[in-house]
PDB file of C-alpha atoms in Angstrom:
ATOM      1  CA  ARG A 612     -32.564 -10.462   7.036  1.00 90.00           C
ATOM      2  CA  ILE A 613     -31.336  -6.977   7.810  1.00 93.00           C
ATOM      3  CA  CYS A 614     -27.909  -6.648   7.417  1.00 93.00           C
ATOM      4  CA  LEU A 615     -27.403  -2.816   7.974  1.00 95.00           C
ATOM      5  CA  GLU A 616     -29.261  -0.095   9.806  1.00 95.00           C
ATOM      6  CA  HIS A 617     -28.327   3.639   9.100  1.00 92.00           C
ATOM      7  CA  PHE A 618     -29.875   7.093  10.358  1.00 89.00           C
ATOM      8  CA  SER A 619     -30.309   9.192   7.338  1.00 83.00           C
ATOM      9  CA  PRO A 620     -29.149  12.928   7.759  1.00 78.00           C
ATOM     10  CA  ASP A 621     -32.598  14.093   8.541  1.00 82.00           C
ATOM     11  CA  GLY A 622     -33.086  11.365  11.090  1.00 83.00           C
ATOM     12  CA  ARG A 623     -34.912   8.759   9.163  1.00 87.00           C
ATOM     13  CA  HIS A 624     -34.032   5.088  10.647  1.00 91.00           C
ATOM     14  CA  LEU A 625     -32.795   3.308   7.138  1.00 93.00           C
ATOM     15  CA  SER A 626     -32.359  -0.586   6.646  1.00 96.00           C
ATOM     16  CA  LEU A 627     -30.988  -2.897   4.232  1.00 96.00           C
ATOM     17  CA  THR A 628     -31.359  -6.523   3.778  1.00 97.00           C
ATOM     18  CA  TYR A 629     -28.720  -8.770   2.755  1.00 96.00           C
ATOM     19  CA  GLY A 630     -31.189  -9.477  -0.659  1.00 94.00           C
ATOM     20  CA  ALA A 631     -31.139  -5.979  -1.265  1.00 95.00           C
ATOM     21  CA  LEU A 632     -27.273  -5.685  -0.780  1.00 95.00           C
ATOM     22  CA  ALA A 633     -26.631  -8.333  -2.989  1.00 93.00           C
ATOM     23  CA  ALA A 634     -29.209  -7.086  -5.857  1.00 93.00           C
ATOM     24  CA  GLN A 635     -27.764  -3.481  -5.566  1.00 95.00           C
ATOM     25  CA  SER A 636     -24.077  -4.474  -5.586  1.00 94.00           C
ATOM     26  CA  SER A 637     -24.720  -6.863  -8.951  1.00 92.00           C
ATOM     27  CA  ALA A 638     -26.575  -3.393 -10.344  1.00 94.00           C
ATOM     28  CA  PHE A 639     -23.721  -1.346  -9.688  1.00 95.00           C
ATOM     29  CA  ALA A 640     -21.099  -3.920 -10.512  1.00 94.00           C
ATOM     30  CA  HIS A 641     -23.251  -4.089 -14.154  1.00 93.00           C
ATOM     31  CA  ALA A 642     -23.019  -0.211 -14.279  1.00 95.00           C
ATOM     32  CA  LEU A 643     -19.489   0.227 -13.435  1.00 96.00           C
ATOM     33  CA  VAL A 644     -18.604  -2.189 -16.548  1.00 93.00           C
ATOM     34  CA  SER A 645     -21.262   0.091 -18.760  1.00 93.00           C
ATOM     35  CA  LEU A 646     -18.803   2.931 -17.970  1.00 95.00           C
ATOM     36  CA  GLY A 647     -15.886   0.944 -18.933  1.00 95.00           C
ATOM     37  CA  VAL A 648     -14.211  -0.299 -15.817  1.00 96.00           C
ATOM     38  CA  LYS A 649     -12.042  -3.160 -16.340  1.00 94.00           C
ATOM     39  CA  PRO A 650     -10.778  -5.799 -14.185  1.00 93.00           C
ATOM     40  CA  GLY A 651      -7.784  -4.267 -12.298  1.00 94.00           C
ATOM     41  CA  ASP A 652      -8.786  -0.336 -12.761  1.00 97.00           C
ATOM     42  CA  ARG A 653      -9.269   1.221  -9.544  1.00 98.00           C
ATOM     43  CA  VAL A 654     -12.352   2.482  -8.455  1.00 98.00           C
ATOM     44  CA  ALA A 655     -12.255   5.057  -5.619  1.00 98.00           C
ATOM     45  CA  LEU A 656     -14.360   5.677  -2.834  1.00 98.00           C
ATOM     46  CA  LEU A 657     -14.628   9.138  -1.335  1.00 98.00           C
ATOM     47  CA  LEU A 658     -17.644   8.462   0.832  1.00 96.00           C
ATOM     48  CA  PRO A 659     -19.324   8.873   4.301  1.00 93.00           C
ATOM     49  CA  GLN A 660     -20.268   5.899   6.709  1.00 92.00           C
ATOM     50  CA  CYS A 661     -23.680   5.064   4.512  1.00 93.00           C
ATOM     51  CA  PHE A 662     -24.881   1.943   2.518  1.00 95.00           C
ATOM     52  CA  GLU A 663     -23.941   2.944  -0.628  1.00 96.00           C
ATOM     53  CA  THR A 664     -20.095   2.249   0.727  1.00 96.00           C
ATOM     54  CA  VAL A 665     -20.765  -1.165   1.242  1.00 96.00           C
ATOM     55  CA  ILE A 666     -22.355  -1.657  -1.655  1.00 97.00           C
ATOM     56  CA  ALA A 667     -19.992  -0.156  -3.490  1.00 97.00           C
ATOM     57  CA  HIS A 668     -17.495  -2.357  -2.120  1.00 96.00           C
ATOM     58  CA  LEU A 669     -19.147  -5.305  -3.175  1.00 94.00           C
ATOM     59  CA  ALA A 670     -19.916  -3.856  -6.951  1.00 94.00           C
ATOM     60  CA  ILE A 671     -16.313  -3.469  -7.236  1.00 95.00           C
ATOM     61  CA  TYR A 672     -14.838  -6.775  -5.909  1.00 93.00           C
ATOM     62  CA  LYS A 673     -17.610  -8.658  -7.947  1.00 91.00           C
ATOM     63  CA  MET A 674     -16.316  -6.849 -11.382  1.00 92.00           C
ATOM     64  CA  GLY A 675     -12.947  -7.282 -10.849  1.00 93.00           C
ATOM     65  CA  ALA A 676     -11.765  -3.702 -10.566  1.00 95.00           C
ATOM     66  CA  ILE A 677      -9.759  -2.738  -7.425  1.00 97.00           C
ATOM     67  CA  ALA A 678     -11.396  -0.391  -4.746  1.00 97.00           C
ATOM     68  CA  LEU A 679      -9.347   2.489  -3.263  1.00 98.00           C
ATOM     69  CA  PRO A 680     -11.201   4.031  -0.229  1.00 97.00           C
ATOM     70  CA  LEU A 681     -10.214   7.372   0.821  1.00 97.00           C
ATOM     71  CA  ALA A 682     -10.889   9.839   3.425  1.00 95.00           C
ATOM     72  CA  LEU A 683     -13.520  12.722   2.820  1.00 93.00           C
ATOM     73  CA  LEU A 684     -11.522  15.228   4.788  1.00 91.00           C
ATOM     74  CA  PHE A 685      -8.054  14.531   3.058  1.00 92.00           C
ATOM     75  CA  GLY A 686      -6.889  17.948   2.166  1.00 92.00           C
ATOM     76  CA  ALA A 687      -6.512  18.619  -1.440  1.00 93.00           C
ATOM     77  CA  GLU A 688      -2.878  17.976  -1.977  1.00 94.00           C
ATOM     78  CA  ALA A 689      -3.425  14.427  -0.147  1.00 94.00           C
ATOM     79  CA  LEU A 690      -6.535  13.596  -2.059  1.00 96.00           C
ATOM     80  CA  GLU A 691      -4.643  14.269  -5.449  1.00 97.00           C
ATOM     81  CA  TYR A 692      -1.595  12.667  -4.771  1.00 96.00           C
ATOM     82  CA  ARG A 693      -3.682   9.576  -3.862  1.00 97.00           C
ATOM     83  CA  LEU A 694      -6.071   9.397  -6.852  1.00 98.00           C
ATOM     84  CA  SER A 695      -3.260  10.260  -9.041  1.00 97.00           C
ATOM     85  CA  ASN A 696      -0.678   7.918  -7.526  1.00 97.00           C
ATOM     86  CA  ALA A 697      -3.257   5.300  -7.623  1.00 97.00           C
ATOM     87  CA  GLY A 698      -4.449   6.180 -11.364  1.00 97.00           C
ATOM     88  CA  ALA A 699      -8.254   6.090 -10.291  1.00 98.00           C
ATOM     89  CA  THR A 700     -10.574   6.119 -13.342  1.00 98.00           C
ATOM     90  CA  VAL A 701     -13.689   6.394 -11.509  1.00 98.00           C
ATOM     91  CA  VAL A 702     -14.718   8.228  -8.270  1.00 98.00           C
ATOM     92  CA  VAL A 703     -17.646   7.566  -6.166  1.00 98.00           C
ATOM     93  CA  THR A 704     -18.568  10.084  -3.361  1.00 98.00           C
ATOM     94  CA  ASN A 705     -21.220  12.391  -2.584  1.00 97.00           C
ATOM     95  CA  ALA A 706     -21.929  16.696  -2.670  1.00 96.00           C
ATOM     96  CA  PHE A 707     -19.305  17.282  -0.160  1.00 96.00           C
ATOM     97  CA  GLY A 708     -16.703  14.981  -1.809  1.00 97.00           C
ATOM     98  CA  LEU A 709     -17.692  16.883  -5.393  1.00 97.00           C
ATOM     99  CA  SER A 710     -16.453  20.070  -3.587  1.00 96.00           C
ATOM    100  CA  ARG A 711     -13.352  18.427  -2.791  1.00 95.00           C
ATOM    101  CA  LEU A 712     -12.669  17.110  -6.386  1.00 96.00           C
ATOM    102  CA  ALA A 713     -13.565  20.324  -7.618  1.00 95.00           C
ATOM    103  CA  PRO A 714     -10.066  22.286  -7.502  1.00 95.00           C
ATOM    104  CA  ILE A 715      -8.311  19.382  -8.458  1.00 96.00           C
ATOM    105  CA  ARG A 716     -10.116  17.822 -11.039  1.00 95.00           C
ATOM    106  CA  ALA A 717      -8.638  18.821 -13.971  1.00 94.00           C
ATOM    107  CA  ARG A 718      -5.185  17.894 -12.908  1.00 96.00           C
ATOM    108  CA  LEU A 719      -6.479  14.060 -12.849  1.00 96.00           C
ATOM    109  CA  ASP A 720      -5.762  12.912 -16.463  1.00 93.00           C
ATOM    110  CA  GLY A 721      -7.043   9.146 -15.633  1.00 94.00           C
ATOM    111  CA  LEU A 722     -10.047   9.982 -14.061  1.00 97.00           C
ATOM    112  CA  ARG A 723     -12.847   9.047 -16.785  1.00 97.00           C
ATOM    113  CA  HIS A 724     -16.139   9.545 -14.308  1.00 97.00           C
ATOM    114  CA  VAL A 725     -17.384  10.831 -11.274  1.00 98.00           C
ATOM    115  CA  VAL A 726     -21.074   8.834  -9.480  1.00 98.00           C
ATOM    116  CA  SER A 727     -22.648  10.617  -6.776  1.00 98.00           C
ATOM    117  CA  ILE A 728     -24.849   9.392  -4.425  1.00 97.00           C
ATOM    118  CA  ASP A 729     -26.474  13.135  -3.725  1.00 95.00           C
ATOM    119  CA  PRO A 730     -27.869  15.080  -6.622  1.00 93.00           C
ATOM    120  CA  ALA A 731     -25.799  16.710  -9.147  1.00 93.00           C
ATOM    121  CA  ASP A 732     -25.456  18.068 -12.317  1.00 92.00           C
ATOM    122  CA  ALA A 733     -23.915  16.519 -15.638  1.00 89.00           C
ATOM    123  CA  PRO A 734     -21.309  15.516 -16.238  1.00 94.00           C
ATOM    124  CA  VAL A 735     -21.518  13.718 -12.730  1.00 96.00           C
ATOM    125  CA  ARG A 736     -23.163  10.387 -12.693  1.00 97.00           C
ATOM    126  CA  SER A 737     -25.953   9.350 -10.323  1.00 97.00           C
ATOM    127  CA  PHE A 738     -25.163   6.356  -8.295  1.00 97.00           C
ATOM    128  CA  ALA A 739     -29.205   5.901  -7.804  1.00 96.00           C
ATOM    129  CA  THR A 740     -29.879   5.891 -11.372  1.00 96.00           C
ATOM    130  CA  LEU A 741     -27.115   3.714 -12.894  1.00 96.00           C
ATOM    131  CA  VAL A 742     -28.575   1.154 -10.350  1.00 95.00           C
ATOM    132  CA  GLU A 743     -31.856   1.622 -11.588  1.00 94.00           C
ATOM    133  CA  GLN A 744     -30.722   1.202 -14.910  1.00 93.00           C
ATOM    134  CA  HIS A 745     -28.865  -1.902 -14.708  1.00 87.00           C
ATOM    135  CA  PRO A 746     -31.024  -4.519 -12.766  1.00 79.00           C
ATOM    136  CA  ASP A 747     -29.676  -7.456 -10.944  1.00 66.00           C
ATOM    137  CA  SER A 748     -29.855 -10.092 -13.485  1.00 63.00           C
ATOM    138  CA  PHE A 749     -26.605 -11.939 -12.930  1.00 64.00           C
ATOM    139  CA  ASP A 750     -23.420 -11.874 -10.755  1.00 66.00           C
ATOM    140  CA  ILE A 751     -20.118 -10.932 -12.249  1.00 68.00           C
ATOM    141  CA  VAL A 752     -17.172 -12.917 -10.820  1.00 66.00           C
ATOM    142  CA  ALA A 753     -14.786 -11.327 -12.583  1.00 66.00           C
ATOM    143  CA  SER A 754     -11.738 -12.139 -10.362  1.00 74.00           C
ATOM    144  CA  GLY A 755     -10.721 -14.831  -7.520  1.00 83.00           C
ATOM    145  CA  PRO A 756     -10.058 -14.520  -4.023  1.00 87.00           C
ATOM    146  CA  ASP A 757      -6.327 -14.020  -4.571  1.00 92.00           C
ATOM    147  CA  ASP A 758      -6.355 -11.282  -6.890  1.00 92.00           C
ATOM    148  CA  PRO A 759      -5.997  -7.453  -5.714  1.00 94.00           C
ATOM    149  CA  ALA A 760      -9.419  -6.241  -4.738  1.00 94.00           C
ATOM    150  CA  LEU A 761      -8.289  -3.252  -2.129  1.00 96.00           C
ATOM    151  CA  MET A 762      -5.923  -0.819  -2.350  1.00 97.00           C
ATOM    152  CA  ILE A 763      -5.199   1.025   0.893  1.00 95.00           C
ATOM    153  CA  TYR A 764      -2.911   3.878   2.029  1.00 95.00           C
ATOM    154  CA  THR A 765      -0.364   4.143   4.428  1.00 91.00           C
ATOM    155  CA  SER A 766      -0.488   7.262   6.878  1.00 84.00           C
ATOM    156  CA  GLY A 767       3.134   8.398   5.468  1.00 77.00           C
ATOM    157  CA  THR A 768       4.362   9.035   8.593  1.00 80.00           C
ATOM    158  CA  THR A 769       8.002   8.137   7.163  1.00 83.00           C
ATOM    159  CA  GLY A 770       7.756   9.293   3.564  1.00 85.00           C
ATOM    160  CA  ARG A 771       5.324   9.705   1.219  1.00 89.00           C
ATOM    161  CA  ALA A 772       2.055   7.463   1.806  1.00 93.00           C
ATOM    162  CA  LYS A 773       2.257   4.119  -0.264  1.00 94.00           C
ATOM    163  CA  GLY A 774      -0.899   2.130  -1.934  1.00 95.00           C
ATOM    164  CA  VAL A 775      -0.740  -1.547  -0.305  1.00 95.00           C
ATOM    165  CA  LEU A 776      -2.770  -3.937  -2.699  1.00 96.00           C
ATOM    166  CA  LEU A 777      -4.825  -6.376  -0.669  1.00 95.00           C
ATOM    167  CA  SER A 778      -6.902  -9.604  -2.035  1.00 94.00           C
ATOM    168  CA  ILE A 779     -10.201 -10.544  -0.350  1.00 89.00           C
ATOM    169  CA  ARG A 780      -8.666 -13.848   1.137  1.00 92.00           C
ATOM    170  CA  GLY A 781      -5.968 -11.764   2.887  1.00 92.00           C
ATOM    171  CA  MET A 782      -8.848  -9.174   4.171  1.00 90.00           C
ATOM    172  CA  LEU A 783     -10.913 -12.129   4.900  1.00 90.00           C
ATOM    173  CA  TRP A 784      -8.170 -13.942   6.853  1.00 93.00           C
ATOM    174  CA  ILE A 785      -8.807 -11.810   9.697  1.00 90.00           C
ATOM    175  CA  SER A 786     -12.569 -12.607  10.100  1.00 89.00           C
ATOM    176  CA  ALA A 787     -11.152 -16.177   9.940  1.00 91.00           C
ATOM    177  CA  ALA A 788      -8.566 -16.018  12.445  1.00 93.00           C
ATOM    178  CA  CYS A 789      -9.519 -13.077  14.980  1.00 91.00           C
ATOM    179  CA  TRP A 790     -13.203 -11.533  14.633  1.00 91.00           C
ATOM    180  CA  ALA A 791     -15.133 -15.007  14.326  1.00 91.00           C
ATOM    181  CA  PRO A 792     -12.676 -17.443  16.630  1.00 92.00           C
ATOM    182  CA  ILE A 793     -11.414 -14.773  19.308  1.00 91.00           C
ATOM    183  CA  GLY A 794     -14.085 -12.431  19.002  1.00 90.00           C
ATOM    184  CA  GLU A 795     -16.917 -14.794  18.676  1.00 95.00           C
ATOM    185  CA  LEU A 796     -18.481 -12.705  16.255  1.00 95.00           C
ATOM    186  CA  THR A 797     -21.416 -14.505  14.506  1.00 96.00           C
ATOM    187  CA  ASP A 798     -24.922 -14.261  12.989  1.00 96.00           C
ATOM    188  CA  LYS A 799     -26.572 -13.599  16.356  1.00 97.00           C
ATOM    189  CA  ASP A 800     -24.495 -10.330  16.645  1.00 97.00           C
ATOM    190  CA  VAL A 801     -25.811  -6.612  16.148  1.00 97.00           C
ATOM    191  CA  VAL A 802     -22.852  -4.555  15.840  1.00 97.00           C
ATOM    192  CA  LEU A 803     -22.684  -0.810  16.724  1.00 97.00           C
ATOM    193  CA  SER A 804     -19.752   0.443  14.498  1.00 96.00           C
ATOM    194  CA  PRO A 805     -18.694   4.267  14.221  1.00 95.00           C
ATOM    195  CA  LEU A 806     -15.514   2.893  12.802  1.00 95.00           C
ATOM    196  CA  PRO A 807     -14.311   4.750   9.595  1.00 93.00           C
ATOM    197  CA  LEU A 808     -14.809   2.575   6.536  1.00 93.00           C
ATOM    198  CA  PHE A 809     -11.780   3.658   4.587  1.00 92.00           C
ATOM    199  CA  HIS A 810      -9.706   2.403   7.116  1.00 90.00           C
ATOM    200  CA  SER A 811      -8.397  -1.366   7.008  1.00 90.00           C
ATOM    201  CA  TYR A 812      -9.978  -1.535  10.853  1.00 92.00           C
ATOM    202  CA  GLY A 813     -13.513  -0.615   9.628  1.00 93.00           C
ATOM    203  CA  LEU A 814     -13.440  -2.562   6.247  1.00 92.00           C
ATOM    204  CA  ASN A 815     -12.031  -5.683   8.002  1.00 91.00           C
ATOM    205  CA  LEU A 816     -14.452  -5.728  11.125  1.00 93.00           C
ATOM    206  CA  SER A 817     -17.470  -3.623   9.771  1.00 93.00           C
ATOM    207  CA  VAL A 818     -17.618  -4.340   6.109  1.00 92.00           C
ATOM    208  CA  LEU A 819     -16.008  -7.906   5.272  1.00 92.00           C
ATOM    209  CA  GLY A 820     -16.631  -9.411   8.917  1.00 93.00           C
ATOM    210  CA  VAL A 821     -19.629  -8.649   9.530  1.00 95.00           C
ATOM    211  CA  LEU A 822     -21.375  -9.790   6.074  1.00 94.00           C
ATOM    212  CA  ALA A 823     -18.973 -12.860   6.236  1.00 93.00           C
ATOM    213  CA  VAL A 824     -20.708 -14.354   9.531  1.00 94.00           C
ATOM    214  CA  GLY A 825     -24.266 -13.231   8.790  1.00 96.00           C
ATOM    215  CA  ALA A 826     -24.432 -10.345  11.273  1.00 97.00           C
ATOM    216  CA  SER A 827     -26.437  -7.007  11.343  1.00 97.00           C
ATOM    217  CA  GLU A 828     -24.923  -3.624  12.149  1.00 97.00           C
ATOM    218  CA  HIS A 829     -25.840  -0.297  12.876  1.00 97.00           C
ATOM    219  CA  ILE A 830     -23.163   1.966  10.996  1.00 96.00           C
ATOM    220  CA  MET A 831     -23.209   5.356  12.958  1.00 94.00           C
ATOM    221  CA  GLU A 832     -22.541   8.450  10.400  1.00 89.00           C
ATOM    222  CA  ARG A 833     -19.309   9.506  12.929  1.00 86.00           C
ATOM    223  CA  PHE A 834     -18.514   8.671  16.450  1.00 90.00           C
ATOM    224  CA  SER A 835     -20.388  10.841  19.017  1.00 91.00           C
ATOM    225  CA  PRO A 836     -20.344   9.611  22.654  1.00 94.00           C
ATOM    226  CA  GLN A 837     -23.818  10.900  23.215  1.00 95.00           C
ATOM    227  CA  GLN A 838     -25.389   8.954  20.419  1.00 93.00           C
ATOM    228  CA  ALA A 839     -23.228   5.885  21.378  1.00 95.00           C
ATOM    229  CA  LEU A 840     -24.659   5.964  24.702  1.00 96.00           C
ATOM    230  CA  ASP A 841     -27.958   6.767  23.494  1.00 95.00           C
ATOM    231  CA  LEU A 842     -28.452   3.528  21.457  1.00 95.00           C
ATOM    232  CA  LEU A 843     -26.304   0.911  23.731  1.00 96.00           C
ATOM    233  CA  GLN A 844     -28.932   1.817  26.442  1.00 97.00           C
ATOM    234  CA  THR A 845     -31.671   0.323  24.087  1.00 96.00           C
ATOM    235  CA  GLY A 846     -29.803  -2.827  24.558  1.00 96.00           C
ATOM    236  CA  LYS A 847     -30.033  -3.902  21.136  1.00 96.00           C
ATOM    237  CA  TYR A 848     -26.299  -4.030  20.419  1.00 97.00           C
ATOM    238  CA  SER A 849     -24.050  -7.068  21.392  1.00 97.00           C
ATOM    239  CA  VAL A 850     -20.675  -5.665  19.894  1.00 96.00           C
ATOM    240  CA  MET A 851     -19.107  -2.073  19.641  1.00 96.00           C
ATOM    241  CA  PRO A 852     -15.674  -1.664  18.094  1.00 94.00           C
ATOM    242  CA  GLY A 853     -13.500   1.370  18.796  1.00 91.00           C
ATOM    243  CA  VAL A 854     -10.287   2.695  19.005  1.00 86.00           C
TER     244      VAL A 854
END
């Protein structure tokens, strides 16, 4: 069954099944362990709206680390503060994110590995190669539903931004209490989501909520009114979250 759909930057239609998501997230979980990531370590996700964002989230949960989602458009000061304050040991990013990391990399003492979903030169690791090198042999379940699994920073409107630790149970409770019973989200739904996947709303609904109920979803790279209207005109989508 298709769980995720997406348009590549060159316009190709891509899809990912639930089986492929399970296999690739388990493979990346093993890859993180091979890089020395331990339960409780912070793994930063400096990524666009793409399959790898969802795959990496599930991998981090499976091997017991803590996902640290960050916005690609953070300025250097905001990015350095969050990575340093959280004590991130690994950053998963793309070519654009590598350019944002370059000026601050030397000052991030705790950062041991950088993984890119785009081609990059050593010592940056390749996301695709790591997944290929660690085939899905078994699922790692190194933490329970009440252990910290996510660190999401507040906006910092009343002082320095603060990293808030959240459990999977706490995040899924929103789906159990809201999206499923009130929003009536089910496995029959096809969601069109422009939500940023570094934000709690996007993570609660467009990652955990969709997967929890077994729905399908099209991830928009960014919100475009015209593209959203064109996609909605197809009649394929039953739910579209927004702000």
